[in-house]
Tab-separated table of C-alpha atoms and ligand atoms in Angstrom:
chain	number	residue	atom	x	y	z
N	16	MET	CA	-20.861	1.422	13.437
N	17	ALA	CA	-21.582	-0.894	10.502
N	18	LEU	CA	-20.924	-0.066	6.894
N	19	LYS	CA	-22.777	-1.585	3.999
N	20	ILE	CA	-20.628	-2.015	0.900
N	21	ASN	CA	-22.150	-0.547	-2.250
N	22	ASP	CA	-21.214	-0.341	-5.898
N	23	THR	CA	-19.314	2.929	-5.555
N	24	ASP	CA	-16.965	1.380	-2.972
N	25	VAL	CA	-13.617	-0.153	-3.837
N	26	LEU	CA	-11.232	-2.326	-1.853
N	27	LEU	CA	-7.593	-1.314	-2.361
N	28	VAL	CA	-5.305	-4.262	-1.565
N	29	VAL	CA	-1.762	-3.027	-1.034
N	30	ASP	CA	1.378	-5.019	-1.865
N	31	ILE	CA	0.498	-8.547	-0.698
N	32	GLN	CA	3.667	-9.860	-2.300
N	33	ASN	CA	6.132	-12.594	-1.405
N	34	ASP	CA	8.926	-10.214	-0.425
N	35	PHE	CA	6.680	-8.608	2.221
N	36	CYS	CA	5.718	-11.976	3.726
N	37	PRO	CA	7.763	-14.228	6.033
N	38	GLY	CA	10.659	-15.669	4.023
N	39	GLY	CA	10.753	-12.609	1.750
N	40	SER	CA	13.539	-10.050	1.619
N	41	LEU	CA	11.553	-7.278	3.336
N	42	ALA	CA	9.274	-9.458	5.414
N	43	VAL	CA	6.568	-7.700	7.403
N	44	PRO	CA	6.055	-9.635	10.666
N	45	ALA	CA	3.062	-11.968	10.195
N	46	GLY	CA	2.404	-10.358	6.835
N	47	ASP	CA	0.948	-13.609	5.503
N	48	GLU	CA	-1.643	-13.755	8.315
N	49	ILE	CA	-3.886	-11.325	6.502
N	50	VAL	CA	-4.167	-13.199	3.209
N	51	LEU	CA	-7.275	-15.274	3.985
N	52	LEU	CA	-8.931	-12.326	5.667
N	53	VAL	CA	-8.320	-10.201	2.590
N	54	ASN	CA	-9.772	-12.903	0.325
N	55	ARG	CA	-12.922	-13.042	2.426
N	56	LEU	CA	-13.221	-9.286	2.584
N	57	ALA	CA	-12.636	-8.899	-1.163
N	58	ALA	CA	-15.563	-11.235	-1.836
N	59	LYS	CA	-17.858	-8.573	-0.324
N	60	PHE	CA	-16.693	-5.954	-2.826
N	61	GLN	CA	-17.806	-5.568	-6.395
N	62	HIS	CA	-14.680	-3.508	-7.110
N	63	VAL	CA	-11.152	-4.425	-6.055
N	64	VAL	CA	-7.850	-2.810	-7.047
N	65	LEU	CA	-4.479	-4.387	-6.227
N	66	THR	CA	-1.144	-2.637	-5.928
N	67	GLN	CA	2.185	-4.259	-6.665
N	68	ASP	CA	5.530	-2.816	-5.607
N	69	TRP	CA	7.564	-3.141	-8.809
N	70	HIS	CA	11.170	-1.954	-8.778
N	71	PRO	CA	13.846	-2.224	-11.443
N	72	ALA	CA	17.026	-3.989	-10.276
N	73	GLY	CA	19.332	-1.406	-8.710
N	74	HIS	CA	16.434	0.836	-7.619
N	75	SER	CA	17.575	3.942	-5.730
N	76	SER	CA	15.639	2.873	-2.593
N	77	PHE	CA	17.845	-0.219	-2.239
N	78	ALA	CA	20.611	0.141	0.365
N	79	SER	CA	22.747	-2.100	-1.852
N	80	VAL	CA	23.237	0.700	-4.389
N	81	HIS	CA	24.495	3.192	-1.754
N	82	PRO	CA	28.062	2.292	-0.768
N	83	GLY	CA	28.522	2.265	3.010
N	84	ARG	CA	24.770	2.362	3.756
N	85	LYS	CA	22.722	-0.334	5.396
N	86	PRO	CA	19.059	-1.279	5.093
N	87	PHE	CA	16.692	0.824	7.230
N	88	GLU	CA	19.044	3.830	7.342
N	89	VAL	CA	17.391	7.088	6.314
N	90	VAL	CA	19.088	9.259	3.701
N	91	THR	CA	18.148	12.478	1.928
N	92	PHE	CA	16.928	12.229	-1.633
N	93	PRO	CA	16.165	15.269	-3.856
N	94	TYR	CA	12.508	14.940	-2.763
N	95	GLY	CA	13.221	14.512	0.973
N	96	PRO	CA	14.029	11.759	3.486
N	97	GLN	CA	14.055	8.222	2.134
N	98	VAL	CA	14.435	4.943	4.044
N	99	LEU	CA	16.888	2.547	2.381
N	100	TRP	CA	15.481	-0.959	2.032
N	101	PRO	CA	16.858	-4.400	1.350
N	102	ASP	CA	16.487	-5.275	-2.343
N	103	HIS	CA	12.827	-6.262	-2.772
N	104	CYS	CA	10.035	-6.658	-5.315
N	105	VAL	CA	12.334	-6.615	-8.325
N	106	GLN	CA	10.311	-6.663	-11.544
N	107	GLY	CA	9.673	-10.208	-12.711
N	108	SER	CA	11.143	-11.866	-9.603
N	109	VAL	CA	9.333	-14.413	-7.431
N	110	GLY	CA	9.565	-11.930	-4.561
N	111	ALA	CA	7.501	-9.455	-6.559
N	112	GLU	CA	4.714	-11.949	-7.222
N	113	PHE	CA	1.538	-11.778	-5.195
N	114	HIS	CA	1.361	-14.226	-2.271
N	115	ALA	CA	0.220	-17.546	-3.701
N	116	GLY	CA	-2.753	-17.628	-1.323
N	117	LEU	CA	-4.150	-14.293	-2.482
N	118	ASP	CA	-7.326	-15.180	-4.303
N	119	VAL	CA	-9.059	-12.129	-5.759
N	120	PRO	CA	-9.908	-13.118	-9.322
N	121	HIS	CA	-12.378	-10.252	-9.726
N	122	ALA	CA	-9.737	-7.546	-9.120
N	123	GLU	CA	-10.217	-4.974	-11.884
N	124	LEU	CA	-6.869	-3.196	-11.888
N	125	ILE	CA	-3.296	-3.743	-10.750
N	126	ILE	CA	-1.380	-0.542	-10.062
N	127	ARG	CA	2.356	-1.095	-10.239
N	128	LYS	CA	4.507	1.455	-8.469
N	129	GLY	CA	8.153	2.232	-7.760
N	130	TYR	CA	9.211	1.457	-11.324
N	131	ARG	CA	11.177	4.709	-11.767
N	132	ARG	CA	14.745	4.096	-10.710
N	133	ALA	CA	15.234	7.467	-8.987
N	134	VAL	CA	11.887	7.758	-7.157
N	135	ASP	CA	10.357	5.415	-4.601
N	136	SER	CA	6.592	5.091	-4.381
N	137	TYR	CA	4.846	4.059	-1.185
N	138	SER	CA	1.472	5.504	-1.989
N	139	ALA	CA	-0.881	4.007	-4.543
N	140	PHE	CA	-1.766	7.588	-5.590
N	141	PHE	CA	1.536	9.520	-5.745
N	142	GLU	CA	5.200	8.644	-5.899
N	143	ASN	CA	7.434	9.692	-3.009
N	144	ASP	CA	8.140	13.086	-4.618
N	145	ARG	CA	4.465	13.614	-3.610
N	146	LYS	CA	3.651	15.051	-7.035
N	147	THR	CA	3.991	12.346	-9.702
N	148	PRO	CA	0.573	10.662	-9.936
N	149	THR	CA	0.223	6.918	-10.491
N	150	GLY	CA	-3.055	7.388	-12.349
N	151	LEU	CA	-5.173	5.740	-9.648
N	152	ALA	CA	-7.095	8.908	-8.732
N	153	GLY	CA	-8.059	9.439	-12.375
N	154	TYR	CA	-9.112	5.816	-12.707
N	155	LEU	CA	-11.288	5.894	-9.598
N	156	ARG	CA	-12.894	9.198	-10.596
N	157	GLU	CA	-13.658	8.028	-14.080
N	158	ARG	CA	-15.169	4.843	-12.698
N	159	GLU	CA	-17.099	6.905	-10.113
N	160	LEU	CA	-15.617	4.957	-7.218
N	161	SER	CA	-15.584	7.342	-4.299
N	162	ARG	CA	-15.051	5.363	-1.095
N	163	VAL	CA	-11.824	3.418	-0.760
N	164	PHE	CA	-11.323	0.704	1.864
N	165	ILE	CA	-7.655	-0.069	2.269
N	166	VAL	CA	-5.836	-3.175	3.540
N	167	GLY	CA	-2.435	-4.788	3.095
N	168	LEU	CA	1.286	-4.373	3.639
N	169	ALA	CA	2.799	-2.439	5.136
N	170	LEU	CA	0.388	-0.539	7.400
N	171	ASP	CA	3.033	2.060	8.331
N	172	PHE	CA	4.352	2.683	4.807
N	173	CYS	CA	2.345	1.894	1.701
N	174	VAL	CA	-1.046	1.616	3.439
N	175	ARG	CA	-0.448	4.810	5.419
N	176	TYR	CA	0.743	6.910	2.481
N	177	SER	CA	-2.030	5.605	0.257
N	178	ALA	CA	-4.663	6.482	2.861
N	179	GLU	CA	-3.236	9.987	3.320
N	180	ASP	CA	-2.881	10.711	-0.379
N	181	GLY	CA	-6.317	9.289	-1.155
N	182	HIS	CA	-7.810	11.522	1.529
N	183	ARG	CA	-5.995	14.587	0.135
N	184	SER	CA	-7.188	13.669	-3.337
N	185	GLY	CA	-10.798	13.855	-2.171
N	186	PHE	CA	-11.672	10.202	-1.660
N	187	GLU	CA	-13.339	8.867	1.466
N	188	MET	CA	-10.728	6.511	2.886
N	189	VAL	CA	-11.332	3.732	5.436
N	190	VAL	CA	-8.403	1.744	6.843
N	191	ILE	CA	-9.011	-1.853	7.900
N	192	GLU	CA	-6.151	-2.447	10.279
N	193	GLU	CA	-7.095	-6.033	11.073
N	194	ALA	CA	-6.315	-6.938	7.471
N	195	SER	CA	-3.023	-5.005	7.456
N	196	ARG	CA	0.368	-5.528	9.113
N	197	GLY	CA	3.239	-3.077	9.722
N	198	ILE	CA	7.037	-3.074	9.615
N	199	ASP	CA	7.421	-0.777	12.674
N	200	LEU	CA	10.614	1.247	12.271
N	201	ASP	CA	11.110	3.641	15.213
N	202	GLY	CA	7.439	3.797	16.145
N	203	SER	CA	6.152	4.038	12.595
N	204	ILE	CA	3.018	1.999	13.350
N	205	ASP	CA	1.957	4.435	16.086
N	206	ALA	CA	2.833	7.337	13.814
N	207	ALA	CA	0.588	5.852	11.127
N	208	ARG	CA	-2.305	5.516	13.585
N	209	ARG	CA	-1.828	9.124	14.698
N	210	ALA	CA	-1.811	10.270	11.076
N	211	PHE	CA	-5.148	8.485	10.472
N	212	VAL	CA	-6.694	10.127	13.537
N	213	GLU	CA	-5.369	13.529	12.463
N	214	LEU	CA	-7.102	13.228	9.083
N	215	SER	CA	-10.216	11.593	10.582
N	216	ILE	CA	-9.599	8.475	8.506
N	217	PRO	CA	-11.641	5.854	10.333
N	218	ALA	CA	-10.167	2.484	11.305
N	219	MET	CA	-12.936	0.013	10.586
N	220	PRO	CA	-13.189	-3.433	12.178
N	221	ILE	CA	-13.890	-6.165	9.644
N	222	ASP	CA	-17.009	-7.169	11.573
N	223	GLY	CA	-18.419	-3.743	10.847
N	224	ILE	CA	-18.444	-4.358	7.128
N	225	ARG	CA	-21.462	-5.984	5.530
I	22	LIG	C1	6.795	-0.877	1.047
I	22	LIG	C2	8.873	-0.307	1.804
I	22	LIG	C3	9.372	-0.326	0.524
I	22	LIG	C4	5.382	-1.195	1.377
I	22	LIG	C5	7.275	-0.889	-0.246
I	22	LIG	O1	4.703	-1.881	0.581
I	22	LIG	O2	4.917	-0.764	2.464
I	22	LIG	N1	7.603	-0.574	2.062
I	22	LIG	N2	8.565	-0.618	-0.500
I	23	LIG	ZN1	9.430	-0.926	-2.405
């Protein structure tokens, strides 16, 4: 299967930020390995959108604000289960900056997410309450961008939730796993792959994209 990129396609590049790369506070194993691949892939697309995890200091998803809790524990928030993370991607910090090697000057939009203290936001489309929109769906519809190729960090959290929510919002989603890396908490990478199969979200090899 080969896919030809056209002008109604968009590449969604998720959270390629210092804190998600080796040396960062929530490093995804080999997260930096995808950067050059993403640059090359992005050059094939007329339309690219970036996301940037963007938390206020003391964000409710940080284990550090929950006395007695440790990173990677799961707690119950008003909207459901929530993993507690090390402090990461604090607004204006170096950790929140894009990886210095990310070179996508033609990106048209940066969606920041997770900026509400009480609500985390994995997905580029909806916050973790699953009902507060980020505005991305409206943007893509207005721009008549209907097929969304998705890459980035982390495959099992922000990439997964973005792919699912995009699919539910009526977009054709394609995950490029080769240009994504996962955190893998308790089998979360396998769970992400199963979720993609369940929704018939294809996993496209980079070679298949022209
Ligand atoms: C992410 C955990 C917390 C991600 C963001 O980008 O996948 N994961 N915040
Ligand atoms: Zn985050």
